[in-house]
Amino acid sequence: MKLPRISKPILQVLIGPLLLMVLAYAIWRTLGSSQQWPLLKENFHLVFTGANLFPFLLLILLMPLNWLMESFKWKVALQGIQPISIWTAFRATLSGVSFSVLLPNRVGEYLGRVLYLPTDKRATAVAVTMVASMSQLIWTIFFGLFSIIYLYPLLITKLSLPSSFFILSGGILFILLLVLLLLFFRISTVSNRLAIIFNHPRFASWMKGPQQFTRLQLLRLLGLSLIRYFIFLLQYGAALAAFMILLNPLDWIASICFTFLVLSMAPNFAVAELGVRGLVSVWVLGFFTMNKVGILMATLSVWFVNLMIPAAMGALLLIGVQKFWKHVS
């Protein structure tokens, strides 16, 4: 049955919070069954009385650097179609975060960013932004593969799945990684051929952005994405240390890389992303520690610092977008 037009927007708004409620209940059951709640007071006491304050402050201080790297990526991606300043790129990136909170799989990031560009450049900018996002996904899969290899003995034991399942999954991910690398470094040729095949003026205009990428630009995008990936890891490491999750470095790095991989493959709403992150983090890091409430609080801290604070800042910046373009034009 076809839904009425009014019903579709309502469902799109409600599905995220409903999913979050389901995930929150699942987390509640996981923590409640393990009698973890007495640890919550102790964890907060250690963080906010100064004992573990430094790693928590490190998490916060790395947030601007994280989004600054993403802003540099966008500036590099736009170089051939619409040169912009790093300040404009930073404002646009934060505004994109505020849009991403409302739409599934963060597609709102594209909408928020292109508001800072002239109207005739916006469609092309979306295409090059997708290429920049591809560079981040490449590293997520790359390190995710190594995390599967490292965690393989534990995954076999804990999940009671045949080894062939993980070998097949690793093989599929490896092939996907190769395909992404091929597309990424041949994006100019691929986009040019797609424009010829579809032979539509609007699509051809949209493909002009990816056609302008040079090999140096692509390498810079990969380099910036790698730096940003390491910042992510450091932020999670700081959050885990703040909430007394003290593990072997290889254990928590592999666990977080595996978490990033799962999150990149799972469709979700930004509103419900906390629940997905919480469940996956508690499950994976739970292989190494019983402090599940500490894992959840560390995950909550990273989510809030990296998403909600920038989203609030981006929403404030969006107020001046129309005034900004009226002035420059």
Tab-separated table of C-alpha atoms in Angstrom:
chain	number	residue	atom	x	y	z
A	1	MET	CA	0.000	0.000	0.000
A	2	LYS	CA	1.348	3.420	-0.938
A	3	LEU	CA	1.764	5.792	1.988
A	4	PRO	CA	0.176	9.253	1.861
A	5	ARG	CA	2.578	12.100	1.237
A	6	ILE	CA	2.160	13.421	4.764
A	7	SER	CA	2.920	10.009	6.307
A	8	LYS	CA	6.356	9.658	4.723
A	9	PRO	CA	7.985	12.699	6.389
A	10	ILE	CA	6.409	11.693	9.696
A	11	LEU	CA	7.900	8.198	9.414
A	12	GLN	CA	11.292	9.624	8.471
A	13	VAL	CA	11.248	11.792	11.596
A	14	LEU	CA	10.009	9.048	13.919
A	15	ILE	CA	12.052	6.064	12.768
A	16	GLY	CA	15.322	7.402	14.201
A	17	PRO	CA	14.010	8.019	17.752
A	18	LEU	CA	12.089	4.717	17.700
A	19	LEU	CA	15.237	2.853	16.712
A	20	LEU	CA	17.127	4.658	19.475
A	21	MET	CA	14.519	3.531	22.025
A	22	VAL	CA	14.883	-0.100	20.937
A	23	LEU	CA	18.675	0.095	21.098
A	24	ALA	CA	18.567	1.864	24.472
A	25	TYR	CA	16.422	-0.955	25.842
A	26	ALA	CA	18.879	-3.533	24.525
A	27	ILE	CA	21.759	-1.675	26.205
A	28	TRP	CA	19.767	-1.406	29.432
A	29	ARG	CA	19.215	-5.158	29.441
A	30	THR	CA	22.910	-5.781	28.768
A	31	LEU	CA	24.077	-3.554	31.617
A	32	GLY	CA	21.309	-4.496	34.008
A	33	SER	CA	21.942	-8.212	33.663
A	34	SER	CA	25.613	-7.638	34.484
A	35	GLN	CA	24.899	-5.447	37.529
A	36	GLN	CA	27.038	-2.686	36.068
A	37	TRP	CA	25.229	0.364	37.406
A	38	PRO	CA	27.188	0.612	40.720
A	39	LEU	CA	30.290	1.331	38.598
A	40	LEU	CA	28.651	4.363	36.984
A	41	LYS	CA	29.019	6.595	40.045
A	42	GLU	CA	32.648	5.561	40.497
A	43	ASN	CA	33.470	6.279	36.829
A	44	PHE	CA	31.932	9.749	36.938
A	45	HIS	CA	33.698	10.518	40.221
A	46	LEU	CA	37.115	9.659	38.746
A	47	VAL	CA	36.525	11.750	35.611
A	48	PHE	CA	35.102	14.895	37.160
A	49	THR	CA	37.189	15.048	40.360
A	50	GLY	CA	40.437	15.265	38.436
A	51	ALA	CA	41.872	11.746	38.626
A	52	ASN	CA	40.997	10.980	34.999
A	53	LEU	CA	40.308	14.524	33.842
A	54	PHE	CA	43.303	14.813	31.484
A	55	PRO	CA	42.247	12.059	29.024
A	56	PHE	CA	38.704	13.471	29.011
A	57	LEU	CA	40.058	16.939	28.178
A	58	LEU	CA	42.204	15.367	25.443
A	59	LEU	CA	39.046	13.906	23.911
A	60	ILE	CA	37.468	17.378	23.808
A	61	LEU	CA	40.592	19.155	22.521
A	62	LEU	CA	40.932	16.701	19.630
A	63	MET	CA	37.405	17.440	18.384
A	64	PRO	CA	38.276	20.714	16.577
A	65	LEU	CA	41.322	19.000	15.014
A	66	ASN	CA	39.115	16.143	13.850
A	67	TRP	CA	36.707	18.451	12.012
A	68	LEU	CA	39.539	20.679	10.812
A	69	MET	CA	41.004	17.671	8.979
A	70	GLU	CA	37.600	17.005	7.439
A	71	SER	CA	37.420	20.673	6.407
A	72	PHE	CA	40.828	20.429	4.731
A	73	LYS	CA	39.579	17.358	2.870
A	74	TRP	CA	36.569	19.243	1.564
A	75	LYS	CA	38.707	22.226	0.584
A	76	VAL	CA	41.038	19.901	-1.364
A	77	ALA	CA	38.082	18.139	-3.013
A	78	LEU	CA	36.577	21.459	-4.145
A	79	GLN	CA	39.858	22.855	-5.442
A	80	GLY	CA	39.056	22.306	-9.116
A	81	ILE	CA	35.450	23.571	-9.096
A	82	GLN	CA	35.122	26.208	-6.360
A	83	PRO	CA	38.188	27.299	-4.364
A	84	ILE	CA	37.212	28.259	-0.808
A	85	SER	CA	39.021	29.356	2.334
A	86	ILE	CA	39.662	26.940	5.175
A	87	TRP	CA	37.358	29.043	7.380
A	88	THR	CA	34.477	28.678	4.923
A	89	ALA	CA	35.196	24.943	4.619
A	90	PHE	CA	35.183	24.616	8.420
A	91	ARG	CA	31.882	26.469	8.758
A	92	ALA	CA	30.317	24.406	5.980
A	93	THR	CA	31.538	21.160	7.512
A	94	LEU	CA	30.032	21.958	10.914
A	95	SER	CA	26.778	23.031	9.261
A	96	GLY	CA	26.736	19.690	7.466
A	97	VAL	CA	26.998	17.933	10.828
A	98	SER	CA	23.909	19.775	12.069
A	99	PHE	CA	21.948	18.576	9.009
A	100	SER	CA	23.235	15.024	9.450
A	101	VAL	CA	21.485	14.696	12.814
A	102	LEU	CA	18.129	14.853	11.035
A	103	LEU	CA	18.680	12.482	8.109
A	104	PRO	CA	19.702	8.803	7.810
A	105	ASN	CA	23.317	7.755	7.214
A	106	ARG	CA	24.428	11.382	7.507
A	107	VAL	CA	23.318	12.296	3.999
A	108	GLY	CA	22.443	15.668	5.481
A	109	GLU	CA	26.158	16.484	5.607
A	110	TYR	CA	26.104	17.079	1.854
A	111	LEU	CA	23.069	19.356	2.069
A	112	GLY	CA	24.492	21.460	4.871
A	113	ARG	CA	27.863	21.952	3.224
A	114	VAL	CA	26.721	22.992	-0.231
A	115	LEU	CA	24.662	25.849	1.215
A	116	TYR	CA	27.948	27.734	1.434
A	117	LEU	CA	28.506	27.404	-2.320
A	118	PRO	CA	26.947	29.229	-5.281
A	119	THR	CA	23.794	27.557	-6.570
A	120	ASP	CA	25.337	26.430	-9.855
A	121	LYS	CA	28.173	24.626	-8.028
A	122	ARG	CA	26.139	22.686	-5.487
A	123	ALA	CA	25.309	19.541	-7.470
A	124	THR	CA	28.911	19.170	-8.589
A	125	ALA	CA	30.091	19.737	-5.008
A	126	VAL	CA	27.964	16.826	-3.797
A	127	ALA	CA	29.739	14.526	-6.250
A	128	VAL	CA	33.245	15.537	-5.154
A	129	THR	CA	32.206	15.326	-1.491
A	130	MET	CA	31.219	11.699	-2.080
A	131	VAL	CA	34.719	11.040	-3.430
A	132	ALA	CA	36.196	12.600	-0.290
A	133	SER	CA	33.972	10.342	1.832
A	134	MET	CA	35.203	7.355	-0.164
A	135	SER	CA	38.755	8.098	0.959
A	136	GLN	CA	37.643	7.754	4.596
A	137	LEU	CA	35.787	4.515	3.901
A	138	ILE	CA	38.917	3.027	2.312
A	139	TRP	CA	40.861	3.361	5.573
A	140	THR	CA	37.900	2.107	7.608
A	141	ILE	CA	37.815	-1.128	5.596
A	142	PHE	CA	41.619	-1.395	5.481
A	143	PHE	CA	42.071	-1.264	9.258
A	144	GLY	CA	38.838	-3.185	9.781
A	145	LEU	CA	40.358	-6.128	7.901
A	146	PHE	CA	43.361	-6.140	10.222
A	147	SER	CA	41.042	-5.975	13.238
A	148	ILE	CA	39.197	-9.088	12.009
A	149	ILE	CA	42.517	-10.928	11.685
A	150	TYR	CA	43.577	-9.847	15.196
A	151	LEU	CA	40.212	-10.623	16.797
A	152	TYR	CA	39.712	-13.836	14.818
A	153	PRO	CA	40.394	-16.257	17.733
A	154	LEU	CA	38.009	-14.357	20.016
A	155	LEU	CA	35.307	-14.025	17.379
A	156	ILE	CA	35.433	-17.750	16.677
A	157	THR	CA	35.101	-18.539	20.393
A	158	LYS	CA	32.515	-15.951	21.385
A	159	LEU	CA	30.211	-16.205	18.380
A	160	SER	CA	30.461	-19.953	17.791
A	161	LEU	CA	30.514	-19.384	14.056
A	162	PRO	CA	32.492	-21.506	11.588
A	163	SER	CA	35.855	-20.169	10.477
A	164	SER	CA	34.587	-20.179	6.891
A	165	PHE	CA	32.183	-17.345	7.790
A	166	PHE	CA	35.021	-15.028	8.804
A	167	ILE	CA	37.213	-16.107	5.896
A	168	LEU	CA	34.373	-15.360	3.475
A	169	SER	CA	33.625	-12.023	5.181
A	170	GLY	CA	37.297	-11.066	5.054
A	171	GLY	CA	37.492	-12.054	1.401
A	172	ILE	CA	34.449	-9.948	0.500
A	173	LEU	CA	35.860	-6.955	2.372
A	174	PHE	CA	39.236	-7.372	0.660
A	175	ILE	CA	37.580	-7.414	-2.774
A	176	LEU	CA	35.477	-4.385	-1.804
A	177	LEU	CA	38.638	-2.570	-0.725
A	178	LEU	CA	40.336	-3.299	-4.045
A	179	VAL	CA	37.268	-2.124	-5.980
A	180	LEU	CA	37.107	1.091	-3.965
A	181	LEU	CA	40.811	1.768	-4.508
A	182	LEU	CA	40.428	1.148	-8.239
A	183	LEU	CA	37.419	3.456	-8.476
A	184	PHE	CA	39.089	6.067	-6.292
A	185	PHE	CA	42.297	6.354	-8.302
A	186	ARG	CA	40.433	6.094	-11.616
A	187	ILE	CA	37.569	8.368	-10.585
A	188	SER	CA	38.259	10.886	-13.359
A	189	THR	CA	38.058	8.218	-16.068
A	190	VAL	CA	35.080	6.448	-14.474
A	191	SER	CA	33.042	9.651	-14.094
A	192	ASN	CA	33.846	10.668	-17.680
A	193	ARG	CA	32.638	7.320	-19.037
A	194	LEU	CA	29.498	7.419	-16.901
A	195	ALA	CA	28.676	10.851	-18.302
A	196	ILE	CA	29.013	9.471	-21.840
A	197	ILE	CA	26.961	6.340	-21.106
A	198	PHE	CA	24.023	8.125	-19.482
A	199	ASN	CA	24.276	11.060	-21.898
A	200	HIS	CA	22.122	13.434	-19.865
A	201	PRO	CA	23.044	17.147	-19.521
A	202	ARG	CA	22.296	17.297	-15.793
A	203	PHE	CA	24.180	14.087	-15.033
A	204	ALA	CA	27.110	15.218	-17.207
A	205	SER	CA	27.239	18.466	-15.246
A	206	TRP	CA	27.191	16.523	-11.979
A	207	MET	CA	30.111	14.384	-13.151
A	208	LYS	CA	32.298	17.369	-14.000
A	209	GLY	CA	33.454	17.551	-10.385
A	210	PRO	CA	35.014	14.056	-10.121
A	211	GLN	CA	36.575	14.482	-13.573
A	212	GLN	CA	38.819	17.291	-12.306
A	213	PHE	CA	40.610	15.229	-9.650
A	214	THR	CA	44.377	14.856	-10.084
A	215	ARG	CA	46.478	12.028	-8.648
A	216	LEU	CA	48.014	14.489	-6.157
A	217	GLN	CA	44.589	15.592	-4.932
A	218	LEU	CA	43.508	11.996	-4.417
A	219	LEU	CA	46.665	11.210	-2.463
A	220	ARG	CA	46.109	14.286	-0.297
A	221	LEU	CA	42.542	13.155	0.400
A	222	LEU	CA	43.799	9.739	1.459
A	223	GLY	CA	46.490	11.294	3.648
A	224	LEU	CA	44.052	13.606	5.412
A	225	SER	CA	41.610	10.726	5.891
A	226	LEU	CA	44.368	8.632	7.471
A	227	ILE	CA	45.217	11.450	9.897
A	228	ARG	CA	41.536	11.790	10.763
A	229	TYR	CA	41.257	8.044	11.349
A	230	PHE	CA	44.157	8.194	13.819
A	231	ILE	CA	42.485	11.142	15.578
A	232	PHE	CA	39.337	9.014	15.939
A	233	LEU	CA	41.384	6.234	17.506
A	234	LEU	CA	43.131	8.611	19.882
A	235	GLN	CA	39.810	10.103	20.942
A	236	TYR	CA	38.386	6.684	21.727
A	237	GLY	CA	41.568	5.724	23.569
A	238	ALA	CA	41.337	8.896	25.673
A	239	ALA	CA	37.652	8.257	26.436
A	240	LEU	CA	38.335	4.649	27.433
A	241	ALA	CA	41.181	5.749	29.725
A	242	ALA	CA	38.954	8.421	31.290
A	243	PHE	CA	36.374	5.782	32.235
A	244	MET	CA	38.915	3.257	33.507
A	245	ILE	CA	38.962	0.906	30.514
A	246	LEU	CA	42.681	0.147	30.645
A	247	LEU	CA	43.514	-2.452	28.009
A	248	ASN	CA	46.462	-3.655	25.999
A	249	PRO	CA	46.864	-1.021	23.206
A	250	LEU	CA	46.459	-3.645	20.470
A	251	ASP	CA	43.262	-4.920	22.092
A	252	TRP	CA	41.462	-1.575	22.199
A	253	ILE	CA	42.797	-0.435	18.822
A	254	ALA	CA	41.589	-3.635	17.132
A	255	SER	CA	38.247	-3.408	18.945
A	256	ILE	CA	37.655	0.201	17.913
A	257	CYS	CA	38.730	-0.490	14.308
A	258	PHE	CA	36.262	-3.377	14.215
A	259	THR	CA	33.573	-1.092	15.672
A	260	PHE	CA	34.249	1.523	12.974
A	261	LEU	CA	33.943	-1.197	10.327
A	262	VAL	CA	30.594	-2.432	11.639
A	263	LEU	CA	29.246	1.111	11.910
A	264	SER	CA	30.287	1.922	8.340
A	265	MET	CA	28.348	-1.088	7.045
A	266	ALA	CA	25.216	-0.696	9.165
A	267	PRO	CA	22.541	1.749	7.939
A	268	ASN	CA	21.387	4.002	10.755
A	269	PHE	CA	20.075	7.417	11.731
A	270	ALA	CA	22.402	9.856	13.489
A	271	VAL	CA	19.837	10.077	16.294
A	272	ALA	CA	20.091	6.303	16.809
A	273	GLU	CA	23.815	6.105	16.120
A	274	LEU	CA	24.589	6.300	19.836
A	275	GLY	CA	22.621	3.111	20.415
A	276	VAL	CA	24.390	1.298	17.577
A	277	ARG	CA	27.800	2.490	18.779
A	278	GLY	CA	26.950	1.529	22.346
A	279	LEU	CA	25.831	-2.000	21.504
A	280	VAL	CA	28.767	-2.719	19.190
A	281	SER	CA	31.346	-1.211	21.582
A	282	VAL	CA	29.978	-3.048	24.621
A	283	TRP	CA	29.940	-6.280	22.643
A	284	VAL	CA	33.464	-6.038	21.183
A	285	LEU	CA	35.310	-4.405	24.091
A	286	GLY	CA	33.387	-6.702	26.403
A	287	PHE	CA	35.720	-9.451	25.182
A	288	PHE	CA	38.473	-7.827	27.250
A	289	THR	CA	36.793	-6.154	30.241
A	290	MET	CA	33.732	-6.537	32.460
A	291	ASN	CA	33.358	-2.761	32.927
A	292	LYS	CA	30.537	-2.452	30.405
A	293	VAL	CA	29.132	0.747	31.846
A	294	GLY	CA	32.574	2.329	31.428
A	295	ILE	CA	32.588	1.292	27.765
A	296	LEU	CA	29.129	2.790	27.288
A	297	MET	CA	30.071	6.083	28.952
A	298	ALA	CA	33.238	6.334	26.843
A	299	THR	CA	31.173	5.744	23.698
A	300	LEU	CA	28.594	8.321	24.809
A	301	SER	CA	31.357	10.863	25.438
A	302	VAL	CA	32.903	10.415	21.976
A	303	TRP	CA	29.481	10.603	20.305
A	304	PHE	CA	28.495	13.746	22.194
A	305	VAL	CA	31.814	15.551	21.698
A	306	ASN	CA	32.250	14.590	18.031
A	307	LEU	CA	28.655	14.943	16.856
A	308	MET	CA	26.338	16.889	19.129
A	309	ILE	CA	28.672	19.784	20.004
A	310	PRO	CA	29.691	20.361	16.340
A	311	ALA	CA	26.019	20.012	15.310
A	312	ALA	CA	25.034	22.782	17.735
A	313	MET	CA	27.870	24.993	16.458
A	314	GLY	CA	26.911	24.271	12.844
A	315	ALA	CA	23.280	25.195	13.499
A	316	LEU	CA	24.387	28.585	14.782
A	317	LEU	CA	26.623	29.105	11.755
A	318	LEU	CA	23.758	28.302	9.378
A	319	ILE	CA	21.947	31.442	10.546
A	320	GLY	CA	24.410	33.603	8.659
A	321	VAL	CA	24.615	31.609	5.411
A	322	GLN	CA	22.062	33.623	3.423
A	323	LYS	CA	23.516	36.906	4.673
A	324	PHE	CA	27.018	35.702	3.817
A	325	TRP	CA	26.231	34.919	0.148
A	326	LYS	CA	24.230	38.110	-0.267
A	327	HIS	CA	27.322	40.013	0.821
A	328	VAL	CA	29.829	38.220	-1.449
A	329	SER	CA	27.573	38.408	-4.480
